[in-house]
Coordinates of C-alpha atoms in Angstrom, one line a residue:
M1 CA 0.0 0.0 0.0
G2 CA 1.3 3.5 -1.0
L3 CA 1.7 6.5 1.3
P4 CA -1.3 8.8 1.9
L5 CA -1.3 11.7 -0.6
G6 CA -0.2 14.2 2.3
A7 CA 2.5 11.9 3.5
Q8 CA 3.8 11.6 -0.1
D9 CA 3.9 15.5 -0.6
V10 CA 5.9 15.8 2.7
Q11 CA 8.3 13.0 1.6
Q12 CA 8.8 14.7 -1.8
Q13 CA 9.4 18.0 -0.3
K14 CA 12.0 16.4 2.1
L15 CA 13.8 14.8 -0.8
K16 CA 13.7 18.1 -2.8
R17 CA 15.1 20.0 0.2
S18 CA 17.8 17.4 0.8
Q19 CA 18.9 17.7 -2.9
L20 CA 18.9 21.5 -2.8
E21 CA 21.0 21.5 0.4
K22 CA 23.5 19.2 -1.0
D23 CA 23.7 21.4 -4.2
I24 CA 24.4 24.4 -2.1
A25 CA 27.0 22.4 -0.1
I26 CA 28.8 21.5 -3.3
L27 CA 28.8 25.1 -4.6
R28 CA 29.8 26.4 -1.2
S29 CA 32.8 24.0 -1.2
Q30 CA 33.8 25.0 -4.8
L31 CA 33.6 28.7 -3.9
S32 CA 35.9 28.1 -1.0
S33 CA 38.4 26.5 -3.1
T34 CA 38.3 29.1 -5.9
S35 CA 40.9 31.8 -5.4
S36 CA 39.9 35.4 -5.5
K37 CA 42.4 36.2 -8.3
S38 CA 40.8 38.2 -11.2
E39 CA 41.0 35.4 -13.8
Q40 CA 38.9 33.2 -11.6
A41 CA 36.4 35.8 -10.7
L42 CA 34.1 35.0 -13.6
S43 CA 34.0 31.3 -12.4
S44 CA 33.3 32.4 -8.9
L45 CA 30.5 34.8 -10.1
S46 CA 28.8 31.8 -12.0
L47 CA 29.2 29.6 -8.7
I48 CA 27.7 32.3 -6.6
Q49 CA 24.8 32.9 -9.0
A50 CA 24.1 29.2 -9.2
Q51 CA 24.2 29.1 -5.4
Q52 CA 21.7 32.0 -5.3
G53 CA 19.4 30.1 -7.7
S54 CA 19.5 26.9 -5.5
R55 CA 18.8 29.0 -2.4
R56 CA 15.8 30.6 -4.0
K57 CA 14.5 27.2 -4.9
L58 CA 15.1 26.0 -1.3
I59 CA 13.1 29.0 0.0
A60 CA 10.4 28.2 -2.3
E61 CA 10.4 24.7 -1.2
S62 CA 10.2 26.2 2.5
D63 CA 7.3 28.1 1.5
R64 CA 5.5 25.2 0.0
A65 CA 6.2 23.2 3.1
I66 CA 5.0 25.9 5.5
A67 CA 1.8 26.1 3.4
S68 CA 1.4 22.3 3.6
Y69 CA 2.0 22.4 7.4
S70 CA -0.7 25.2 7.7
R71 CA -3.2 23.2 5.8
R72 CA -2.5 20.0 7.8
I73 CA -2.8 22.0 11.1
V74 CA -6.2 23.5 10.1
E75 CA -7.4 20.0 9.1
A76 CA -6.0 18.4 12.2
Q77 CA -7.8 21.0 14.3
R78 CA -11.1 20.3 12.5
E79 CA -10.6 16.7 13.3
I80 CA -10.0 17.3 16.9
N81 CA -13.1 19.4 17.1
R82 CA -15.1 16.7 15.5
Q83 CA -13.7 14.2 17.9
Q84 CA -14.3 16.5 20.9
A85 CA -17.9 16.9 19.8
L86 CA -18.3 13.0 19.5
L87 CA -16.7 12.6 23.0
D88 CA -19.2 15.2 24.5
T89 CA -22.1 13.4 22.9
L90 CA -20.9 10.0 24.3
Q91 CA -20.3 11.4 27.7
A92 CA -23.8 13.1 27.8
H93 CA -25.2 9.7 27.0
Y94 CA -23.1 7.9 29.6
N95 CA -24.2 10.5 32.2
R96 CA -27.8 9.7 31.5
L97 CA -27.2 5.9 31.8
V98 CA -25.4 6.5 35.0
L99 CA -28.3 8.7 36.3
G100 CA -30.8 6.0 35.5
A101 CA -28.6 3.4 37.1
Y102 CA -28.4 5.6 40.2
K103 CA -32.1 6.0 40.5
N104 CA -32.5 2.2 40.3
R105 CA -29.6 1.3 42.3
D106 CA -31.5 -0.6 45.1
V107 CA -31.4 -4.2 44.3
K108 CA -34.4 -5.0 46.2
L109 CA -36.4 -2.5 44.3
W110 CA -35.1 -4.3 41.1
Y111 CA -36.1 -7.7 42.3
M112 CA -39.6 -6.2 43.5
Y113 CA -40.1 -4.5 40.0
I114 CA -39.3 -7.9 38.3
L115 CA -41.5 -10.0 40.7
S116 CA -44.5 -7.6 40.4
S117 CA -44.7 -8.4 36.7
D118 CA -48.1 -9.5 35.3
S119 CA -46.6 -12.2 33.4
I120 CA -43.3 -14.2 32.8
S121 CA -42.8 -12.4 29.5
Q122 CA -43.0 -9.0 31.1
A123 CA -40.7 -10.3 34.0
F124 CA -38.1 -11.3 31.3
R125 CA -38.5 -8.0 29.6
R126 CA -37.9 -6.0 32.8
F127 CA -34.9 -8.3 33.7
G128 CA -33.5 -7.8 30.3
Y129 CA -33.8 -3.9 30.6
F130 CA -31.7 -3.9 33.8
K131 CA -29.2 -6.3 32.3
G132 CA -29.0 -4.2 29.0
L133 CA -28.5 -1.0 31.1
S134 CA -25.3 -2.4 32.8
S135 CA -24.0 -3.7 29.4
Q136 CA -24.8 -0.4 27.8
M137 CA -22.8 1.5 30.5
R138 CA -19.8 -0.9 30.1
A139 CA -19.9 -0.5 26.3
Q140 CA -20.4 3.2 26.5
A141 CA -17.4 3.6 28.9
E142 CA -15.1 1.6 26.5
E143 CA -16.2 3.6 23.6
I144 CA -15.5 7.0 25.5
A145 CA -12.1 5.5 26.6
A146 CA -11.3 4.7 22.9
V147 CA -12.4 8.1 21.6
Q148 CA -10.5 9.9 24.3
K149 CA -7.3 7.9 23.4
E150 CA -7.7 8.9 19.6
L151 CA -8.4 12.4 20.6
N152 CA -5.1 12.5 22.7
E153 CA -3.3 11.1 19.8
K154 CA -4.7 13.7 17.4
K155 CA -3.8 16.5 19.8
G156 CA -0.2 15.0 19.9
R157 CA 0.1 15.1 16.1
L158 CA -1.2 18.6 16.0
M159 CA 1.5 19.7 18.6
A160 CA 4.2 18.1 16.4
L161 CA 2.8 19.7 13.3
R162 CA 3.0 23.2 14.9
S163 CA 6.6 22.4 16.1
Q164 CA 7.6 21.3 12.5
E165 CA 6.0 24.5 11.1
R166 CA 7.9 26.6 13.6
D167 CA 11.2 24.9 12.6
M168 CA 10.6 25.3 9.1
K169 CA 10.0 29.1 9.4
K170 CA 13.2 29.3 11.2
Q171 CA 15.0 27.5 8.5
R172 CA 13.4 29.7 5.9
E173 CA 14.7 32.8 7.8
A174 CA 18.2 31.5 7.9
E175 CA 17.9 30.7 4.2
L176 CA 16.8 34.3 3.4
K177 CA 19.8 35.5 5.4
S178 CA 22.1 33.4 3.4
L179 CA 20.6 34.6 0.3
K180 CA 21.2 38.1 1.2
E181 CA 24.8 37.3 2.0
D182 CA 25.2 35.6 -1.5
E183 CA 23.6 38.8 -3.1
T184 CA 26.1 41.1 -1.3
R185 CA 29.0 38.8 -2.3
S186 CA 27.8 38.8 -5.9
K187 CA 27.6 42.6 -5.9
A188 CA 31.0 42.9 -4.6
L189 CA 32.4 40.7 -7.1
I190 CA 30.6 42.4 -10.0
A191 CA 32.1 45.7 -8.6
K192 CA 35.6 44.1 -8.6
L193 CA 35.0 42.9 -12.1
K194 CA 33.9 46.2 -13.5
K195 CA 36.8 48.0 -11.7
D196 CA 39.3 45.6 -13.3
K197 CA 37.8 45.2 -16.9
R198 CA 41.1 44.2 -18.4
S199 CA 41.5 41.2 -16.1
Y200 CA 38.0 39.7 -16.7
Q201 CA 38.1 40.5 -20.3
R202 CA 41.4 38.5 -20.6
A203 CA 39.7 35.8 -18.6
L204 CA 36.8 35.7 -20.8
Q205 CA 39.1 35.7 -24.0
N206 CA 40.9 32.8 -22.5
K207 CA 37.7 31.0 -21.8
Q208 CA 36.4 31.6 -25.4
T209 CA 39.7 30.3 -26.8
E210 CA 39.5 27.1 -24.8
M211 CA 35.8 26.6 -25.9
R212 CA 36.5 27.3 -29.6
A213 CA 39.5 24.8 -29.3
L214 CA 37.2 22.3 -27.7
D215 CA 34.5 22.8 -30.3
K216 CA 37.1 22.1 -33.1
Q217 CA 38.3 19.0 -31.4
I218 CA 34.7 17.7 -30.8
A219 CA 33.8 18.6 -34.5
A220 CA 36.8 16.6 -35.6
M221 CA 35.7 13.7 -33.6
L222 CA 32.2 13.9 -34.8
K223 CA 33.4 14.0 -38.4
S224 CA 35.6 11.0 -37.8
A225 CA 32.7 9.2 -36.1
T226 CA 30.4 9.8 -39.0
S227 CA 32.8 8.8 -41.7
S228 CA 33.9 5.4 -42.7
G229 CA 37.4 5.9 -41.7
K230 CA 38.7 5.2 -45.2
K231 CA 40.5 8.1 -46.7
G232 CA 38.9 9.5 -49.7
S233 CA 36.1 6.9 -49.8
G234 CA 33.3 9.3 -48.9
S235 CA 31.1 6.4 -47.5
K236 CA 29.4 6.6 -44.1
K237 CA 29.5 4.2 -41.3
P238 CA 26.0 2.5 -40.7
V239 CA 23.9 4.2 -38.2
D240 CA 22.0 2.2 -35.5
Y241 CA 18.6 4.0 -36.1
V242 CA 16.9 1.7 -33.6
L243 CA 19.2 2.8 -30.9
A244 CA 18.8 6.5 -32.1
D245 CA 14.9 6.1 -31.9
S246 CA 15.2 4.8 -28.5
F247 CA 17.5 7.7 -27.4
F248 CA 14.9 10.0 -28.7
K249 CA 12.1 8.3 -26.9
N250 CA 13.8 8.7 -23.7
R251 CA 14.1 12.7 -24.1
G252 CA 13.5 14.1 -20.6
K253 CA 14.1 10.7 -18.9
L254 CA 17.9 10.3 -19.2
P255 CA 19.6 9.9 -15.9
W256 CA 22.2 12.6 -15.0
P257 CA 25.9 11.8 -15.8
V258 CA 26.8 13.3 -12.4
E259 CA 24.8 14.4 -9.3
G260 CA 24.9 18.2 -8.7
P261 CA 23.6 21.7 -9.8
V262 CA 24.1 23.2 -13.2
T263 CA 26.3 26.2 -12.9
E264 CA 26.2 27.4 -16.5
K265 CA 23.3 26.6 -18.7
F266 CA 23.1 25.9 -22.4
G267 CA 23.0 28.6 -25.0
P268 CA 23.9 32.4 -25.1
Y269 CA 24.7 33.9 -21.7
Q270 CA 24.7 37.6 -21.1
N271 CA 25.6 39.8 -18.2
K272 CA 24.3 43.3 -19.0
T273 CA 26.1 44.7 -15.9
L274 CA 29.5 43.5 -17.1
K275 CA 28.6 43.6 -20.9
L276 CA 29.8 40.0 -21.1
S277 CA 28.5 37.5 -23.6
L278 CA 29.2 33.9 -24.1
V279 CA 27.7 30.9 -26.0
N280 CA 27.6 27.6 -24.2
N281 CA 27.2 24.5 -26.3
G282 CA 26.6 22.3 -23.2
I283 CA 26.0 22.7 -19.5
N284 CA 28.4 22.7 -16.4
I285 CA 27.4 20.4 -13.7
A286 CA 29.2 21.0 -10.3
C287 CA 29.7 17.9 -8.2
E288 CA 31.7 16.5 -5.4
S289 CA 35.3 15.7 -5.7
G290 CA 36.0 12.3 -7.0
S291 CA 32.3 11.9 -8.4
P292 CA 32.0 9.1 -11.1
V293 CA 30.8 10.0 -14.5
K294 CA 28.1 7.6 -15.9
A295 CA 26.9 7.2 -19.5
V296 CA 23.4 8.6 -19.9
F297 CA 22.4 5.8 -22.4
D298 CA 23.5 2.8 -24.3
G299 CA 26.0 3.3 -26.9
V300 CA 29.6 3.0 -28.2
V301 CA 32.6 5.0 -27.3
S302 CA 33.3 7.0 -30.4
N303 CA 36.5 8.7 -29.2
V304 CA 38.5 9.7 -26.1
M305 CA 40.7 12.8 -26.3
L306 CA 42.7 15.3 -24.2
A307 CA 41.4 19.0 -24.5
P308 CA 43.2 22.1 -23.0
G309 CA 41.3 23.4 -20.0
Y310 CA 38.9 20.5 -20.3
G311 CA 40.9 17.5 -19.2
Q312 CA 39.9 14.2 -20.9
C313 CA 36.7 14.1 -23.0
V314 CA 34.7 11.0 -23.9
L315 CA 32.4 11.0 -27.0
I316 CA 29.7 8.2 -27.0
Q317 CA 27.6 7.5 -30.1
H318 CA 23.9 6.5 -29.7
G319 CA 22.7 6.0 -33.3
D320 CA 23.0 9.5 -34.8
Y321 CA 22.9 11.2 -31.4
Y322 CA 26.2 11.9 -29.6
T323 CA 27.0 12.8 -25.8
S324 CA 30.1 14.3 -24.7
Y325 CA 31.7 14.2 -21.3
C326 CA 34.5 16.6 -20.6
R327 CA 36.7 17.6 -17.6
L328 CA 37.4 14.0 -16.7
K329 CA 40.4 13.2 -14.6
T330 CA 40.4 9.6 -15.8
A331 CA 38.5 7.7 -18.5
K332 CA 37.7 4.1 -17.9
V333 CA 36.7 3.4 -21.4
R334 CA 38.5 3.3 -24.7
Q335 CA 37.4 4.0 -28.3
G336 CA 35.1 1.2 -29.6
D337 CA 33.9 0.1 -26.2
K338 CA 30.1 -0.5 -25.9
V339 CA 28.6 1.0 -22.8
T340 CA 25.3 0.8 -21.0
T341 CA 23.1 3.2 -19.2
G342 CA 24.6 4.0 -15.8
Q343 CA 28.0 2.5 -16.7
V344 CA 30.9 4.4 -15.1
I345 CA 33.0 6.0 -17.8
G346 CA 35.4 8.1 -15.7
E347 CA 35.9 10.4 -12.8
V348 CA 35.5 14.2 -12.8
A349 CA 38.7 16.3 -12.6
T350 CA 39.2 19.3 -10.3
I351 CA 40.5 22.1 -12.3
M352 CA 41.3 25.6 -10.9
G353 CA 39.4 24.7 -7.7
R354 CA 36.2 23.6 -9.5
T355 CA 35.0 20.1 -9.8
Q356 CA 32.4 20.4 -12.8
L357 CA 31.6 18.1 -15.6
Y358 CA 31.2 19.7 -19.1
F359 CA 28.2 17.7 -20.6
L360 CA 27.0 18.0 -24.3
V361 CA 24.3 16.5 -26.5
W362 CA 24.6 16.6 -30.2
R363 CA 22.6 15.6 -33.4
K364 CA 23.4 17.8 -36.4
Q365 CA 23.7 20.7 -33.9
Y366 CA 24.2 21.1 -30.2
L367 CA 21.1 20.4 -28.2
D368 CA 20.1 21.7 -24.7
P369 CA 21.2 18.7 -22.4
E370 CA 18.8 19.7 -19.5
L371 CA 15.9 19.0 -22.0
W372 CA 17.0 15.3 -22.3
L373 CA 17.8 14.6 -18.6
R374 CA 15.1 13.7 -16.1
E375 CA 14.0 16.4 -13.7
R376 CA 16.0 16.4 -10.6

């Protein structure tokens, strides 16, 4: 039997909060490891902004949890009121039974009342009345005790809910305070970057150079993967379209290659304050040091290469779809290896204080990886 709807909601909220708290811990760890040098200021800014995003989500989860507690408290109070009304009714009935028994408490009078009956059947009816009165009192007393016990349990649950609601409100206040601290730090970092434009522009240029170099290497790998490998033949390798169709059908359901928050999303990025613009062909996922990288779907390793600034990169073919995993410290697969969903293909490297996987999805063009991965 599944959990009640309310319990399921609470469990889901707890899991979501736990995940967000873990994301924030990962980002906080990487921020503490990243130096304050100008060339790393842009990386720090993306980490802080990702942390702000996670905190806002955590605050939103707190708001939902508080609203849920409030609804459950109101419902619990209604249940207590209904239980109290039932208890009052049972108690009033019991009091009437006790009063009736008190008025007829003399045993001699009971016997005289029975013996004065006009017939045997009337005597039995009178005897049955007194016997039933005693049984009713016992049954009523037992029912009152049971209702009182249930009422006490409900009051205990109500007290627990109110305590949990108070704790959640305190957590929300702490989260808001942390968010304000993040915003202050973000503003200070932006001010530093604006003051030292040359440094961040140089850092930006370096990053763009590394990205262009990586794009060229991946493009070369893709070209190699889609050709026959025979120089001048112009023929193509056969494509497993059944596998490609299966990959497509799992859009939005693929497991994450590593567990952690996205620090840099897919597509163009603009910071109007810094007049900064970048195009990201994949996503950056922050994770814990030593995190294993897993294949998101069945496929064949098309290539393994080393890219400046990105460590080792593994390219996996899924029919006419490709996934790329960069910033690996080690690669546990080789070109031509068949891999299965969830298979560990390497370990994330820590580069310049950041442990982040660079993940891409490609089919004729780069695709937004988050649209292919399951919701966290």
